[in-house]
């Protein structure tokens, strides 16, 4: 069945909330407004305002409330209107959600999903265009998921909701309207398993979330020039399925990592370091990273375009690792 | 007043007092490290408030949490072992002084970011309401948390959703070395902050354990019955510094001021009440001192004799596995 990314998320939450009454959705506009991005369309009618909880604009307060509720046995889903507002709740996410299980010696746990749109859309300005996944990945005690397709979004959100740990679930805003085949019936996708989205012999590209679509599009174009790119989507950024990436690099001998986040201390730096450690002898060229520029996101369209990876830069990186001008 | 009740309250306060005096000694001997924030002088609040709870109610605290944990009934040996960083500690040595947790006793933790645990308390209360349980959550924090944004967000949500939570503000007049009047606009009536959100609020004498207990007994029933949150401002004073790195009176208050407050030591006040009402005699206090002294000595022995965590424990409990 063909669904939009938005509909796939809606189905995942709906099916899980029907299955388990401990699950509730909380955030700004999730109820009567049906979600700022309409991910919770129809929820308040089906589940009522006790389980689809509209909040004031207080991310630290309601994220903290959700963490406390999780400690007492509920399974909250926190919707952040954008992941940028997660910064407002960062004390709760980093100091409480990520640490309570460890600090308590395993006595308490925080089964919680914090989800919402991330990365740049169209000219939203610096405070609404950030790709913060590297921040969350840096903190022990959190899982981080960034699916690119409707099928992955549904299966991984269900796994995230069933997980007994705090999970940050990042949905690129520009993906909500994208469509794709979603398997019929009940299914989940395990957290920590990457997928080869396209097979190829010459170069491996690792790309996640919105950048996966860019990588696949670029791979099709390069194929017409005779370069066969293998594209890997890690899907879950932490835990990271390194073995699938390493197996691909051992086959192709070349790696390009594409990420929308900032270059300095970005996720790609971690992936590159891990691949160097595991498969240095298999590499025929230094690993290339295509990243967002290290600047706050500008508003102006041409400047915004220049700050985000595009097809030309991915092609340049692939040709560079292949030794082609 | 019942003889058994008042002697129990005295014993609980005495246990916290002697436990913490011993902790300070152990700190000097470097058996305890890190930050150690003593509750000495404030015992009446934890003991009085917790005496009004059922064993299945939730309690949660900040970084000055030894008193709340012991008042909730935690084993002093396991608490002391946690301060020592031992494997037998409440949290297997991973929490320490500021992060005591005793989940079976519904003591949901000490938290070290000022104001950061107050939203957690509203979440515990949200959960019990959602689960249709008649439990209350008691949240202890210092007056220093009052100006924080997270406190205000939590007060608003608790009032908005009529959550069964009791906010117990332990007003010891100093946030670290800054007096309340230099930090809080409404320092003369901190409870007014809660009233501004429509929360019923009252001030009690936090040095008088019976006053705290009686005020709590009254509001616990209201909150349990679903009448929404309550805020209690308990006026108290810490006799020690903010932490072990800070001398008893520091640079921010005078020795005379500390001595003045010591005249209203909660242990002395209750002892006087007990004697005045013929509910106990000197012999009872001598007996309690002996019992508590033995319990604290045993706690230190247990902590001393316990092993440190195995190196492999470093990696356990980062994630819940199942």
Coordinates of N, CA, C and O in Angstrom, one line a residue, chain B residues 135-236:
Chain B
X135 N -2.9 7.8 44.4 CA -1.6 8.1 45.0 C -1.3 9.6 44.9 O -1.7 10.3 44.0
X136 N -0.5 10.1 45.9 CA 0.0 11.4 45.8 C 1.5 11.4 45.5 O 2.2 10.4 45.9
X137 N 2.0 12.4 44.9 CA 3.5 12.6 44.8 C 3.9 13.8 45.6 O 3.3 14.9 45.5
X138 N 4.9 13.6 46.4 CA 5.5 14.8 47.1 C 6.8 15.1 46.5 O 7.7 14.3 46.3
X139 N 7.0 16.4 46.2 CA 8.2 16.9 45.6 C 8.9 17.9 46.5 O 8.3 18.9 46.8
X140 N 10.1 17.5 46.9 CA 10.9 18.4 47.8 C 11.9 19.2 47.0 O 12.6 18.6 46.1
X141 N 12.0 20.5 47.3 CA 13.0 21.3 46.6 C 13.3 22.5 47.5 O 12.5 22.9 48.3
X142 N 14.4 23.2 47.3 CA 14.7 24.4 48.0 C 14.1 25.6 47.4 O 13.7 25.6 46.3
X143 N 14.1 26.7 48.2 CA 13.5 27.9 47.7 C 14.3 28.4 46.5 O 13.8 29.2 45.7
X144 N 15.6 28.0 46.4 CA 16.4 28.4 45.3 C 15.9 28.0 43.9 O 16.3 28.5 42.9
X145 N 15.0 27.0 43.9 CA 14.5 26.5 42.6 C 13.3 27.3 42.2 O 12.9 27.3 41.0
X146 N 12.8 28.1 43.1 CA 11.6 28.9 42.7 C 11.7 29.8 41.5 O 10.8 29.9 40.7
X147 N 12.8 30.5 41.4 CA 12.8 31.4 40.2 C 13.1 30.7 38.9 O 13.0 31.3 37.8
X148 N 13.3 29.4 38.9 CA 13.7 28.7 37.7 C 12.5 28.5 36.8 O 11.4 28.3 37.3
X149 N 12.7 28.5 35.5 CA 11.6 28.3 34.6 C 11.0 27.0 34.7 O 9.7 26.9 34.6
X150 N 11.7 25.9 34.9 CA 11.2 24.6 35.0 C 10.2 24.5 36.2 O 9.2 23.8 36.1
X151 N 10.5 25.2 37.3 CA 9.5 25.2 38.4 C 8.2 25.8 38.0 O 7.1 25.3 38.3
X152 N 8.3 26.9 37.3 CA 7.1 27.6 36.9 C 6.3 26.8 35.9 O 5.0 26.7 35.9
X153 N 7.0 26.1 34.9 CA 6.3 25.3 34.0 C 5.6 24.1 34.6 O 4.4 23.8 34.3
X154 N 6.2 23.6 35.6 CA 5.6 22.4 36.4 C 4.5 22.9 37.2 O 3.4 22.2 37.3
X155 N 4.6 24.0 37.9 CA 3.4 24.5 38.7 C 2.2 24.8 37.8 O 1.1 24.4 38.1
X156 N 2.5 25.4 36.6 CA 1.4 25.7 35.7 C 0.7 24.4 35.3 O -0.5 24.3 35.3
X157 N 1.5 23.4 34.9 CA 0.9 22.1 34.4 C 0.1 21.4 35.5 O -1.0 20.9 35.3
X158 N 0.7 21.4 36.7 CA 0.1 20.7 37.8 C -1.3 21.4 38.1 O -2.3 20.7 38.4
X159 N -1.3 22.7 38.1 CA -2.6 23.4 38.4 C -3.6 23.2 37.2 O -4.7 23.0 37.5
X160 N -3.1 23.3 36.0 CA -3.9 23.2 34.8 C -4.6 21.9 34.8 O -5.8 21.8 34.5
X161 N -3.9 20.8 35.1 CA -4.4 19.5 35.0 C -4.8 18.9 36.3 O -5.1 17.7 36.4
X162 N -4.8 19.7 37.4 CA -5.2 19.3 38.7 C -4.5 18.0 39.1 O -5.1 17.0 39.5
X163 N -3.2 18.0 39.0 CA -2.4 16.8 39.3 C -2.3 16.6 40.8 O -2.1 17.5 41.6
X164 N -2.3 15.3 41.2 CA -2.1 15.0 42.7 C -0.7 15.1 43.2 O 0.0 14.1 43.5
X165 N -0.2 16.3 43.2 CA 1.2 16.5 43.6 C 1.2 17.6 44.7 O 0.5 18.6 44.7
X166 N 2.1 17.4 45.7 CA 2.3 18.3 46.8 C 3.8 18.9 46.6 O 4.7 18.1 46.7
X167 N 3.9 20.1 46.4 CA 5.2 20.8 46.3 C 5.6 21.2 47.7 O 4.9 22.0 48.3
X168 N 6.7 20.7 48.1 CA 7.2 21.1 49.5 C 8.5 21.9 49.3 O 9.5 21.4 48.9
X169 N 8.3 23.2 49.5 CA 9.4 24.1 49.3 C 10.2 24.2 50.6 O 9.6 24.7 51.6
X170 N 11.4 23.8 50.7 CA 12.2 23.8 51.9 C 12.9 25.2 51.9 O 14.0 25.3 51.3
X171 N 12.3 26.1 52.5 CA 12.9 27.5 52.4 C 13.9 27.6 53.5 O 13.6 28.0 54.7
X172 N 15.2 27.4 53.2 CA 16.3 27.5 54.2 C 17.0 28.8 54.0 O 18.1 29.0 54.6
X173 N 16.4 29.7 53.2 CA 16.8 31.1 53.1 C 18.1 31.4 52.3 O 18.4 32.5 52.0
X174 N 18.8 30.3 51.9 CA 20.0 30.6 51.0 C 20.0 29.6 49.9 O 19.9 28.4 50.1
X175 N 20.2 30.1 48.7 CA 20.5 29.2 47.5 C 22.0 29.2 47.4 O 22.5 30.2 46.9
X176 N 22.6 28.2 47.8 CA 24.1 28.1 48.0 C 24.5 29.3 48.9 O 24.1 29.3 50.0
X177 N 25.1 30.3 48.4 CA 25.6 31.5 49.2 C 24.8 32.7 49.0 O 25.1 33.8 49.5
X178 N 23.7 32.6 48.2 CA 22.9 33.8 47.9 C 21.6 33.8 48.7 O 20.8 32.8 48.5
X179 N 21.4 34.8 49.5 CA 20.2 34.8 50.3 C 18.9 35.0 49.4 O 19.0 35.6 48.3
X180 N 17.8 34.5 49.8 CA 16.6 34.5 49.1 C 16.2 35.9 48.7 O 15.8 36.1 47.5
X181 N 16.5 36.9 49.5 CA 16.1 38.2 49.2 C 16.9 38.8 48.1 O 16.5 39.8 47.5
X182 N 18.0 38.2 47.8 CA 18.8 38.7 46.7 C 18.5 37.9 45.4 O 19.2 38.1 44.4
X183 N 17.6 36.9 45.5 CA 17.4 36.0 44.3 C 15.9 35.9 43.9 O 15.7 35.5 42.8
X184 N 15.0 36.1 44.9 CA 13.6 35.9 44.6 C 12.8 37.1 44.8 O 12.8 37.7 45.9
X185 N 12.1 37.5 43.7 CA 11.3 38.8 43.8 C 10.3 38.7 45.0 O 10.1 39.6 45.7
X186 N 9.7 37.5 45.1 CA 8.6 37.3 46.2 C 9.2 36.6 47.4 O 8.5 35.8 48.0
X187 N 10.4 37.0 47.8 CA 11.1 36.2 48.9 C 10.3 36.3 50.2 O 10.4 35.4 51.0
X188 N 9.6 37.4 50.4 CA 8.9 37.5 51.6 C 7.7 36.6 51.7 O 7.2 36.3 52.8
X189 N 7.2 36.1 50.6 CA 6.1 35.1 50.6 C 6.2 34.3 49.3 O 5.5 34.5 48.3
X190 N 7.2 33.3 49.4 CA 7.4 32.5 48.2 C 6.2 31.7 47.8 O 6.0 31.5 46.6
X191 N 5.3 31.4 48.8 CA 4.1 30.6 48.4 C 3.2 31.4 47.5 O 2.4 30.8 46.8
X192 N 3.4 32.7 47.4 CA 2.6 33.5 46.5 C 2.8 33.1 45.1 O 1.9 33.2 44.2
X193 N 4.0 32.6 44.8 CA 4.3 32.1 43.5 C 3.3 31.0 43.1 O 2.8 31.0 41.9
X194 N 3.1 30.1 44.0 CA 2.1 29.0 43.7 C 0.7 29.5 43.5 O 0.0 29.1 42.7
X195 N 0.4 30.5 44.5 CA -1.0 31.0 44.4 C -1.3 31.7 43.1 O -2.4 31.7 42.6
X196 N -0.2 32.3 42.5 CA -0.4 33.0 41.2 C -0.8 32.0 40.1 O -1.3 32.4 39.1
X197 N -0.6 30.7 40.3 CA -1.1 29.7 39.4 C -2.4 29.1 39.8 O -2.8 28.1 39.3
X198 N -3.0 29.6 40.9 CA -4.2 29.1 41.4 C -4.0 27.8 42.3 O -5.0 27.1 42.5
X199 N -2.8 27.6 42.8 CA -2.5 26.5 43.7 C -2.7 26.9 45.1 O -2.2 28.0 45.5
X200 N -3.4 26.1 45.9 CA -3.5 26.4 47.3 C -2.1 26.3 48.0 O -1.4 25.4 47.7
X201 N -1.8 27.3 48.7 CA -0.5 27.4 49.3 C -0.5 27.8 50.7 O -1.3 28.7 51.1
X202 N 0.4 27.2 51.6 CA 0.5 27.7 52.9 C 1.9 27.6 53.4 O 2.7 26.9 52.9
X203 N 2.2 28.4 54.5 CA 3.5 28.4 55.0 C 3.4 27.7 56.4 O 2.5 27.9 57.1
X204 N 4.4 26.8 56.6 CA 4.5 26.1 58.0 C 5.8 26.3 58.6 O 6.8 26.7 57.9
X205 N 5.9 26.1 59.9 CA 7.1 26.2 60.6 C 7.9 24.9 60.3 O 7.5 23.8 60.8
X206 N 8.9 25.0 59.5 CA 9.7 23.8 59.1 C 10.6 23.3 60.2 O 11.3 22.3 59.9
X207 N 10.7 23.9 61.3 CA 11.5 23.4 62.4 C 10.6 22.5 63.3 O 11.2 21.9 64.2
X208 N 9.3 22.6 63.1 CA 8.4 21.9 64.0 C 7.8 20.7 63.3 O 6.9 20.8 62.4
X209 N 8.3 19.5 63.6 CA 7.9 18.3 62.8 C 6.5 18.0 62.9 O 5.8 17.6 62.0
X210 N 5.9 18.3 64.1 CA 4.4 18.1 64.2 C 3.6 19.0 63.4 O 2.6 18.7 62.8
X211 N 4.1 20.3 63.3 CA 3.4 21.3 62.4 C 3.4 20.8 61.0 O 2.5 20.9 60.2
X212 N 4.6 20.3 60.5 CA 4.8 19.9 59.2 C 3.9 18.7 58.9 O 3.1 18.6 57.9
X213 N 3.9 17.7 59.8 CA 3.1 16.5 59.7 C 1.6 16.8 59.6 O 0.9 16.3 58.8
X214 N 1.2 17.7 60.5 CA -0.2 18.0 60.6 C -0.7 18.7 59.4 O -1.8 18.4 58.8
X215 N 0.1 19.7 58.9 CA -0.3 20.4 57.7 C -0.3 19.4 56.5 O -1.2 19.5 55.7
X216 N 0.6 18.5 56.4 CA 0.6 17.5 55.3 C -0.5 16.6 55.4 O -1.2 16.3 54.4
X217 N -0.8 16.1 56.6 CA -2.0 15.2 56.8 C -3.2 15.8 56.2 O -4.0 15.1 55.5
X218 N -3.4 17.1 56.5 CA -4.6 17.8 56.0 C -4.7 17.8 54.5 O -5.7 17.5 53.9
X219 N -3.5 18.2 53.9 CA -3.6 18.4 52.5 C -3.4 17.1 51.7 O -4.0 17.0 50.6
X220 N -2.8 16.1 52.2 CA -2.6 14.9 51.5 C -4.0 14.3 51.2 O -4.3 13.8 50.1
X221 N -4.9 14.4 52.1 CA -6.3 13.9 51.9 C -7.0 14.6 50.8 O -7.7 14.1 49.9
X222 N -6.8 16.0 50.8 CA -7.4 16.8 49.7 C -6.9 16.4 48.4 O -7.6 16.3 47.4
X223 N -5.6 16.3 48.3 CA -4.9 16.0 47.1 C -5.3 14.6 46.6 O -5.5 14.4 45.4
X224 N -5.3 13.7 47.5 CA -5.7 12.3 47.2 C -7.1 12.2 46.6 O -7.4 11.4 45.7
X225 N -7.9 13.1 47.1 CA -9.3 13.1 46.7 C -9.5 13.8 45.3 O -10.6 14.0 44.8
X226 N -8.4 14.3 44.8 CA -8.5 14.9 43.4 C -8.7 16.4 43.4 O -9.2 16.9 42.3
X227 N -8.4 17.1 44.5 CA -8.7 18.5 44.5 C -7.5 19.3 43.9 O -7.6 20.6 44.0
X228 N -6.6 18.7 43.3 CA -5.5 19.4 42.7 C -4.3 19.6 43.6 O -4.3 19.2 44.7
X229 N -3.2 20.2 43.0 CA -2.0 20.3 43.8 C -2.0 21.3 45.0 O -2.9 22.2 45.0
X230 N -1.1 21.1 45.9 CA -0.9 22.0 47.0 C 0.6 22.4 47.1 O 1.4 21.6 46.8
X231 N 0.8 23.6 47.6 CA 2.2 24.0 47.8 C 2.4 24.3 49.2 O 1.6 25.1 49.8
X232 N 3.4 23.8 49.8 CA 3.7 24.1 51.2 C 5.1 24.7 51.3 O 6.1 24.1 50.8
X233 N 5.2 25.8 51.9 CA 6.5 26.5 52.1 C 6.9 26.2 53.6 O 6.2 26.7 54.5
X234 N 7.9 25.4 53.8 CA 8.3 25.1 55.1 C 9.5 25.9 55.4 O 10.6 25.8 54.8
X235 N 9.4 26.8 56.4 CA 10.5 27.7 56.8 C 11.5 27.0 57.6 O 11.2 26.4 58.7
X236 N 12.7 27.0 57.2 CA 13.8 26.2 57.9 C 15.1 26.9 57.8 O 15.2 28.1 57.4

